[in-house]
């Protein structure tokens, strides 16, 4: 079992990840995002070679969180094609604001800016990833039947994917179906 687990550890370490930086921007007014772009946000195709991955319109997605007369937009930068580790916070902020100006026409300066870095946080699902994950789970399951591997490196990168993975693992261990409502 020890030799097999060493093989499993090597497989786990082989899952590539990338770094991102998150630039949270806040304005003391509602509806900073023009109505024609209203939605949950947008992604930037890699072919555009922009310094951001995309943006989420937090105050539109979660209107009760920020309160009235506030807008929050989160801009994600980095990924496989754009190394954020060498950039200073002011450069990341400038890139985020420029992208919002160019892409959405938002020209007002934010009242709040917060930059955070998430290193090795986004797994890269390369060709063969599904088989790799299946092998990892099978190897661990054969040695530890009630030990289940879940998380964004395995069956989906979103929080909802992780919750569903946890639910499935709990159902396997308990032998009971569980109800979880994801809104």
CSV table of C-alpha atoms in Angstrom, one decimal:
chain,number,residue,atom,x,y,z
A,1,UNK,CA,0.0,0.0,0.0
A,2,UNK,CA,2.9,2.4,0.7
A,3,UNK,CA,4.2,2.1,-2.8
A,4,UNK,CA,0.8,2.7,-4.3
A,5,UNK,CA,0.2,5.7,-2.1
A,6,UNK,CA,3.6,7.2,-3.2
A,7,UNK,CA,2.3,6.8,-6.8
A,8,UNK,CA,-0.9,8.5,-5.8
A,9,UNK,CA,1.0,11.3,-4.2
A,10,UNK,CA,2.9,11.8,-7.4
A,11,UNK,CA,-0.3,11.9,-9.4
A,12,UNK,CA,-1.8,14.5,-7.0
A,13,UNK,CA,1.3,16.6,-7.4
A,14,UNK,CA,1.0,16.4,-11.2
A,15,UNK,CA,-2.2,18.4,-11.2
A,16,UNK,CA,-1.0,21.8,-12.5
A,17,UNK,CA,-2.3,25.0,-11.0
A,18,UNK,CA,-2.1,28.6,-11.8
A,19,UNK,CA,-2.0,31.9,-9.8
A,20,UNK,CA,-4.7,34.6,-9.8
A,21,UNK,CA,-5.1,38.0,-8.3
A,22,UNK,CA,-8.5,39.3,-7.3
A,23,UNK,CA,-9.1,43.1,-7.5
A,24,UNK,CA,-12.3,44.0,-5.6
A,25,UNK,CA,-13.6,47.5,-6.5
A,26,UNK,CA,-16.4,49.3,-4.8
A,27,UNK,CA,-18.4,52.4,-5.6
A,28,UNK,CA,-20.8,54.4,-3.3
A,29,UNK,CA,-23.6,54.3,-5.9
A,30,UNK,CA,-25.8,51.7,-7.3
A,31,UNK,CA,-25.8,50.3,-10.8
A,32,UNK,CA,-22.2,51.1,-11.7
A,33,UNK,CA,-22.4,48.4,-14.4
A,34,UNK,CA,-24.3,49.8,-17.4
A,35,UNK,CA,-27.7,48.1,-17.8
A,36,UNK,CA,-26.9,46.7,-21.2
A,37,UNK,CA,-24.2,44.6,-19.5
A,38,UNK,CA,-26.3,43.6,-16.5
A,39,UNK,CA,-25.7,40.0,-15.5
A,40,UNK,CA,-23.4,38.0,-13.3
A,41,UNK,CA,-20.2,39.1,-15.1
A,42,UNK,CA,-18.1,38.2,-18.1
A,43,UNK,CA,-15.1,36.2,-19.1
A,44,UNK,CA,-12.3,37.3,-21.5
A,45,UNK,CA,-11.3,34.8,-24.1
A,46,UNK,CA,-7.6,34.0,-24.0
A,47,UNK,CA,-7.2,35.0,-27.7
A,48,UNK,CA,-7.8,38.6,-26.7
A,49,UNK,CA,-4.5,38.5,-24.6
A,50,UNK,CA,-5.8,40.9,-22.0
A,51,UNK,CA,-4.4,41.1,-18.5
A,52,UNK,CA,-7.7,39.9,-16.9
A,53,UNK,CA,-9.5,36.6,-16.9
A,54,UNK,CA,-12.9,38.3,-16.4
A,55,UNK,CA,-15.1,40.1,-13.9
A,56,UNK,CA,-18.0,39.3,-11.6
A,57,UNK,CA,-20.7,41.9,-10.8
A,58,UNK,CA,-21.0,41.1,-7.1
A,59,UNK,CA,-23.7,43.7,-6.3
A,60,UNK,CA,-25.9,42.4,-9.2
A,61,UNK,CA,-25.4,38.7,-8.2
A,62,UNK,CA,-25.8,39.4,-4.5
A,63,UNK,CA,-27.8,42.6,-4.1
A,64,UNK,CA,-28.5,42.1,-0.4
A,65,UNK,CA,-24.8,41.8,0.6
A,66,UNK,CA,-23.6,45.2,-0.2
A,67,UNK,CA,-26.6,47.3,0.7
A,68,UNK,CA,-28.3,50.0,-1.2
A,69,UNK,CA,-26.3,52.6,-3.2
A,70,UNK,CA,-23.3,50.4,-3.5
A,71,UNK,CA,-21.7,48.6,-6.4
A,72,UNK,CA,-19.0,46.0,-6.2
A,73,UNK,CA,-17.1,44.4,-9.1
A,74,UNK,CA,-14.5,41.8,-8.7
A,75,UNK,CA,-11.9,41.5,-11.4
A,76,UNK,CA,-9.8,38.4,-11.8
A,77,UNK,CA,-6.3,38.6,-13.3
A,78,UNK,CA,-3.7,36.0,-14.0
A,79,UNK,CA,-4.2,32.4,-15.1
A,80,UNK,CA,-2.1,30.3,-17.4
A,81,UNK,CA,-1.3,33.1,-19.9
A,82,UNK,CA,-0.7,36.1,-17.6
A,83,UNK,CA,1.8,35.9,-14.7
A,84,UNK,CA,0.5,38.1,-11.9
A,85,UNK,CA,3.3,37.2,-9.4
A,86,UNK,CA,5.6,39.9,-10.7
A,87,UNK,CA,3.0,42.7,-10.6
A,88,UNK,CA,2.5,45.2,-7.8
A,89,UNK,CA,-1.0,45.9,-6.5
A,90,UNK,CA,-1.2,49.3,-8.2
A,91,UNK,CA,-0.4,47.7,-11.6
A,92,UNK,CA,-3.1,45.0,-11.0
A,93,UNK,CA,-5.6,47.8,-10.1
A,94,UNK,CA,-4.7,49.9,-13.1
A,95,UNK,CA,-5.2,46.8,-15.4
A,96,UNK,CA,-8.6,46.1,-13.8
A,97,UNK,CA,-9.8,49.7,-14.1
A,98,UNK,CA,-8.6,49.9,-17.7
A,99,UNK,CA,-10.4,46.7,-18.6
A,100,UNK,CA,-13.6,48.0,-17.0
A,101,UNK,CA,-13.3,51.2,-19.0
A,102,UNK,CA,-12.5,49.5,-22.3
A,103,UNK,CA,-14.9,46.6,-21.9
A,104,UNK,CA,-17.9,48.2,-20.1
A,105,UNK,CA,-17.4,52.0,-20.3
A,106,UNK,CA,-17.0,52.3,-16.5
A,107,UNK,CA,-15.0,55.5,-16.0
A,108,UNK,CA,-15.8,56.5,-12.4
A,109,UNK,CA,-13.1,55.9,-9.8
A,110,UNK,CA,-14.0,53.4,-7.1
A,111,UNK,CA,-14.2,54.4,-3.5
A,112,UNK,CA,-12.8,51.1,-2.3
A,113,UNK,CA,-10.0,48.9,-3.7
A,114,UNK,CA,-8.8,45.7,-2.3
A,115,UNK,CA,-6.3,43.3,-3.9
A,116,UNK,CA,-5.7,39.7,-2.9
A,117,UNK,CA,-3.5,37.0,-4.4
A,118,UNK,CA,-4.4,33.4,-4.6
A,119,UNK,CA,-1.4,31.3,-5.5
A,120,UNK,CA,-1.7,27.8,-7.0
A,121,UNK,CA,-5.5,28.2,-6.7
A,122,UNK,CA,-6.9,27.4,-10.2
A,123,UNK,CA,-6.3,23.8,-11.3
A,124,UNK,CA,-5.6,23.3,-15.0
A,125,UNK,CA,-7.7,20.5,-16.4
A,126,UNK,CA,-5.3,19.3,-19.1
A,127,UNK,CA,-5.9,16.5,-21.6
A,128,UNK,CA,-6.2,13.2,-19.6
A,129,UNK,CA,-7.4,15.0,-16.4
A,130,UNK,CA,-10.6,12.9,-16.0
A,131,UNK,CA,-8.6,9.6,-16.2
A,132,UNK,CA,-6.0,11.0,-13.8
A,133,UNK,CA,-8.7,11.9,-11.2
A,134,UNK,CA,-10.3,8.5,-11.7
A,135,UNK,CA,-7.0,6.8,-11.0
A,136,UNK,CA,-6.3,8.9,-7.9
A,137,UNK,CA,-9.8,8.1,-6.5
A,138,UNK,CA,-9.5,4.4,-7.3
A,139,UNK,CA,-6.1,4.1,-5.7
A,140,UNK,CA,-7.1,5.9,-2.5
A,141,UNK,CA,-10.4,4.1,-2.4
A,142,UNK,CA,-8.7,0.7,-2.6
A,143,UNK,CA,-6.6,1.5,0.4
A,144,UNK,CA,-9.0,3.6,2.4
A,145,UNK,CA,-12.6,2.8,1.4
A,146,UNK,CA,-14.2,5.6,3.5
A,147,UNK,CA,-11.7,8.3,2.5
A,148,UNK,CA,-12.9,10.4,-0.4
A,149,UNK,CA,-11.0,13.1,-2.3
A,150,UNK,CA,-13.0,16.2,-3.1
A,151,UNK,CA,-12.1,19.8,-4.1
A,152,UNK,CA,-11.6,22.0,-7.1
A,153,UNK,CA,-8.7,20.0,-8.5
A,154,UNK,CA,-11.0,17.0,-9.2
A,155,UNK,CA,-14.6,17.4,-10.4
A,156,UNK,CA,-15.1,21.1,-11.1
A,157,UNK,CA,-13.5,24.4,-10.1
A,158,UNK,CA,-16.6,26.2,-8.7
A,159,UNK,CA,-17.8,26.3,-5.1
A,160,UNK,CA,-21.0,24.5,-6.1
A,161,UNK,CA,-18.9,21.7,-7.7
A,162,UNK,CA,-17.0,21.3,-4.4
A,163,UNK,CA,-20.3,21.2,-2.4
A,164,UNK,CA,-21.7,18.5,-4.7
A,165,UNK,CA,-18.5,16.5,-4.3
A,166,UNK,CA,-18.8,16.7,-0.6
A,167,UNK,CA,-22.4,15.7,-0.7
A,168,UNK,CA,-21.6,12.6,-2.9
A,169,UNK,CA,-18.8,11.6,-0.5
A,170,UNK,CA,-21.1,12.0,2.5
A,171,UNK,CA,-23.7,9.8,0.7
A,172,UNK,CA,-21.2,7.1,0.0
A,173,UNK,CA,-20.0,7.0,3.6
A,174,UNK,CA,-23.4,7.2,5.2
A,175,UNK,CA,-25.3,5.1,2.6
A,176,UNK,CA,-28.1,7.7,2.6
A,177,UNK,CA,-29.2,10.2,0.1
A,178,UNK,CA,-28.8,13.8,1.2
A,179,UNK,CA,-30.7,16.9,0.1
A,180,UNK,CA,-28.8,20.0,-0.6
A,181,UNK,CA,-30.3,23.0,-2.2
A,182,UNK,CA,-27.8,25.2,-4.2
A,183,UNK,CA,-29.2,28.7,-5.0
